Amino acid sequence: MHDFDHLLWQISHHNVCIYKDEDGWYLLVNTTCRHLLPGGACGIYEERPNICRQHSNDYCEYDAPAEEGFKKFFDSYETLLAYCRKRFKKWDKRFKKA
Ligand code: SF4
């Protein structure tokens, strides 16, 4: 339950979605990177984070909606909260002392 409590905090931020695929749960940040230059180049290319270095262009979300490949997809706090309540019977009692 603790992990989902954290996911709820993450999805409380603007332009953030949560999804699950065959590799696990992930955060989807729907905004442009602050280092993206007007021409499409990376402004910090030489020291770009590892996740950027590992990113493959084999599949692009513009080719098909990414949601189609997700096992689960949440685009709001409310939809994720509903999932948590359904998955964990004691969800609404998690902060109450026994
Ligand atoms: S390569 Fe990474 S750091 Fe550079 S613009 Fe793209 S997302 Fe941003």
PDB file of C-alpha atoms and ligand atoms in Angstrom:
ATOM      1  CA  MET A   1       0.000   0.000   0.000  1.00  0.00           C
ATOM      2  CA  HIS A   2       2.876   2.369   0.757  1.00  0.00           C
ATOM      3  CA  ASP A   3       4.015   2.336  -2.879  1.00  0.00           C
ATOM      4  CA  PHE A   4       0.558   3.301  -4.079  1.00  0.00           C
ATOM      5  CA  ASP A   5       0.371   6.085  -1.528  1.00  0.00           C
ATOM      6  CA  HIS A   6       3.544   7.426  -3.141  1.00  0.00           C
ATOM      7  CA  LEU A   7       2.069   7.010  -6.627  1.00  0.00           C
ATOM      8  CA  LEU A   8      -0.925   9.069  -5.497  1.00  0.00           C
ATOM      9  CA  TRP A   9       1.433  11.851  -4.461  1.00  0.00           C
ATOM     10  CA  GLN A  10       3.174  11.704  -7.831  1.00  0.00           C
ATOM     11  CA  ILE A  11      -0.033  11.781  -9.857  1.00  0.00           C
ATOM     12  CA  SER A  12      -1.206  14.765  -7.825  1.00  0.00           C
ATOM     13  CA  HIS A  13       1.176  16.886  -9.874  1.00  0.00           C
ATOM     14  CA  HIS A  14       0.187  18.508 -13.157  1.00  0.00           C
ATOM     15  CA  ASN A  15       0.876  16.635 -16.408  1.00  0.00           C
ATOM     16  CA  VAL A  16       1.764  13.383 -14.670  1.00  0.00           C
ATOM     17  CA  CYS A  17       0.201  10.001 -15.427  1.00  0.00           C
ATOM     18  CA  ILE A  18       0.950   6.539 -14.086  1.00  0.00           C
ATOM     19  CA  TYR A  19       1.068   3.370 -16.123  1.00  0.00           C
ATOM     20  CA  LYS A  20       1.989  -0.257 -15.755  1.00  0.00           C
ATOM     21  CA  ASP A  21       3.397  -2.457 -18.469  1.00  0.00           C
ATOM     22  CA  GLU A  22       5.090  -5.844 -18.497  1.00  0.00           C
ATOM     23  CA  ASP A  23       8.189  -4.315 -16.844  1.00  0.00           C
ATOM     24  CA  GLY A  24       6.470  -2.585 -13.918  1.00  0.00           C
ATOM     25  CA  TRP A  25       4.944   0.717 -12.846  1.00  0.00           C
ATOM     26  CA  TYR A  26       6.111   3.970 -14.393  1.00  0.00           C
ATOM     27  CA  LEU A  27       5.593   7.692 -14.246  1.00  0.00           C
ATOM     28  CA  LEU A  28       4.606   9.419 -17.489  1.00  0.00           C
ATOM     29  CA  VAL A  29       5.496  13.111 -17.532  1.00  0.00           C
ATOM     30  CA  ASN A  30       3.459  14.834 -20.235  1.00  0.00           C
ATOM     31  CA  THR A  31       5.540  17.920 -20.784  1.00  0.00           C
ATOM     32  CA  THR A  32       8.633  18.879 -22.723  1.00  0.00           C
ATOM     33  CA  CYS A  33      12.060  18.657 -21.195  1.00  0.00           C
ATOM     34  CA  ARG A  34      13.498  22.032 -20.160  1.00  0.00           C
ATOM     35  CA  HIS A  35      16.718  21.124 -22.004  1.00  0.00           C
ATOM     36  CA  LEU A  36      15.040  20.607 -25.385  1.00  0.00           C
ATOM     37  CA  LEU A  37      16.261  23.304 -27.788  1.00  0.00           C
ATOM     38  CA  PRO A  38      13.969  24.928 -30.379  1.00  0.00           C
ATOM     39  CA  GLY A  39      15.515  22.879 -33.215  1.00  0.00           C
ATOM     40  CA  GLY A  40      14.899  19.609 -31.381  1.00  0.00           C
ATOM     41  CA  ALA A  41      18.444  19.083 -30.107  1.00  0.00           C
ATOM     42  CA  CYS A  42      19.374  18.405 -26.506  1.00  0.00           C
ATOM     43  CA  GLY A  43      20.871  21.381 -24.679  1.00  0.00           C
ATOM     44  CA  ILE A  44      22.839  19.131 -22.312  1.00  0.00           C
ATOM     45  CA  TYR A  45      23.640  16.332 -24.730  1.00  0.00           C
ATOM     46  CA  GLU A  46      27.100  15.512 -23.360  1.00  0.00           C
ATOM     47  CA  GLU A  47      25.852  15.226 -19.778  1.00  0.00           C
ATOM     48  CA  ARG A  48      22.291  14.096 -20.444  1.00  0.00           C
ATOM     49  CA  PRO A  49      20.853  11.645 -17.892  1.00  0.00           C
ATOM     50  CA  ASN A  50      21.244   7.935 -18.393  1.00  0.00           C
ATOM     51  CA  ILE A  51      17.540   7.426 -19.080  1.00  0.00           C
ATOM     52  CA  CYS A  52      17.940   9.663 -22.143  1.00  0.00           C
ATOM     53  CA  ARG A  53      20.939   7.642 -23.324  1.00  0.00           C
ATOM     54  CA  GLN A  54      19.011   4.401 -23.033  1.00  0.00           C
ATOM     55  CA  HIS A  55      15.883   5.689 -24.736  1.00  0.00           C
ATOM     56  CA  SER A  56      15.107   3.944 -27.993  1.00  0.00           C
ATOM     57  CA  ASN A  57      13.259   5.438 -30.939  1.00  0.00           C
ATOM     58  CA  ASP A  58      11.964   2.003 -31.978  1.00  0.00           C
ATOM     59  CA  TYR A  59       8.538   2.875 -30.660  1.00  0.00           C
ATOM     60  CA  CYS A  60       7.051   6.318 -30.497  1.00  0.00           C
ATOM     61  CA  GLU A  61       3.886   7.381 -28.741  1.00  0.00           C
ATOM     62  CA  TYR A  62       3.054   9.348 -31.872  1.00  0.00           C
ATOM     63  CA  ASP A  63       2.827   6.100 -33.875  1.00  0.00           C
ATOM     64  CA  ALA A  64       0.005   4.748 -31.716  1.00  0.00           C
ATOM     65  CA  PRO A  65      -1.517   5.775 -28.426  1.00  0.00           C
ATOM     66  CA  ALA A  66       0.804   4.511 -25.715  1.00  0.00           C
ATOM     67  CA  GLU A  67      -2.195   3.703 -23.554  1.00  0.00           C
ATOM     68  CA  GLU A  68      -2.951   0.783 -25.891  1.00  0.00           C
ATOM     69  CA  GLY A  69       0.237  -0.975 -24.790  1.00  0.00           C
ATOM     70  CA  PHE A  70      -0.267  -0.388 -21.091  1.00  0.00           C
ATOM     71  CA  LYS A  71      -1.682  -3.022 -18.785  1.00  0.00           C
ATOM     72  CA  LYS A  72      -2.959  -0.225 -16.557  1.00  0.00           C
ATOM     73  CA  PHE A  73      -3.125   3.511 -17.113  1.00  0.00           C
ATOM     74  CA  PHE A  74      -4.175   6.293 -14.739  1.00  0.00           C
ATOM     75  CA  ASP A  75      -4.476   9.888 -15.851  1.00  0.00           C
ATOM     76  CA  SER A  76      -5.785  11.374 -12.621  1.00  0.00           C
ATOM     77  CA  TYR A  77      -5.575  11.175  -8.856  1.00  0.00           C
ATOM     78  CA  GLU A  78      -9.222  10.140  -8.763  1.00  0.00           C
ATOM     79  CA  THR A  79      -8.852   7.148 -11.094  1.00  0.00           C
ATOM     80  CA  LEU A  80      -5.781   5.877  -9.238  1.00  0.00           C
ATOM     81  CA  LEU A  81      -7.482   6.371  -5.870  1.00  0.00           C
ATOM     82  CA  ALA A  82     -10.477   4.350  -7.079  1.00  0.00           C
ATOM     83  CA  TYR A  83      -8.084   1.575  -8.142  1.00  0.00           C
ATOM     84  CA  CYS A  84      -6.360   1.605  -4.732  1.00  0.00           C
ATOM     85  CA  ARG A  85      -9.682   1.389  -2.918  1.00  0.00           C
ATOM     86  CA  LYS A  86     -10.722  -1.555  -5.054  1.00  0.00           C
ATOM     87  CA  ARG A  87      -7.376  -3.354  -4.779  1.00  0.00           C
ATOM     88  CA  PHE A  88      -6.823  -2.837  -1.040  1.00  0.00           C
ATOM     89  CA  LYS A  89      -9.865  -3.458   1.129  1.00  0.00           C
ATOM     90  CA  LYS A  90      -8.306  -1.522   4.041  1.00  0.00           C
ATOM     91  CA  TRP A  91      -7.168   1.408   1.925  1.00  0.00           C
ATOM     92  CA  ASP A  92      -9.257   4.066   3.693  1.00  0.00           C
ATOM     93  CA  LYS A  93      -8.141   2.764   7.104  1.00  0.00           C
ATOM     94  CA  ARG A  94      -4.407   2.764   6.359  1.00  0.00           C
ATOM     95  CA  PHE A  95      -3.661   5.809   8.553  1.00  0.00           C
ATOM     96  CA  LYS A  96      -5.818   4.734  11.484  1.00  0.00           C
ATOM     97  CA  LYS A  97      -4.128   3.120  14.442  1.00  0.00           C
ATOM     98  CA  ALA A  98      -5.342  -0.322  15.432  1.00  0.00           C
TER      99      ALA A  98
HETATM  100  S1  SF4 B   1      17.919  13.999 -24.302  1.00  0.00           S
HETATM  101 FE1  SF4 B   1      17.078  14.068 -22.223  1.00  0.00          FE
HETATM  102  S2  SF4 B   1      17.919  15.926 -21.282  1.00  0.00           S
HETATM  103 FE2  SF4 B   1      18.167  16.087 -23.501  1.00  0.00          FE
HETATM  104  S3  SF4 B   1      16.344  17.178 -24.216  1.00  0.00           S
HETATM  105 FE3  SF4 B   1      15.892  14.996 -24.387  1.00  0.00          FE
HETATM  106  S4  SF4 B   1      14.876  14.476 -22.462  1.00  0.00           S
HETATM  107 FE4  SF4 B   1      15.901  16.426 -22.145  1.00  0.00          FE
END
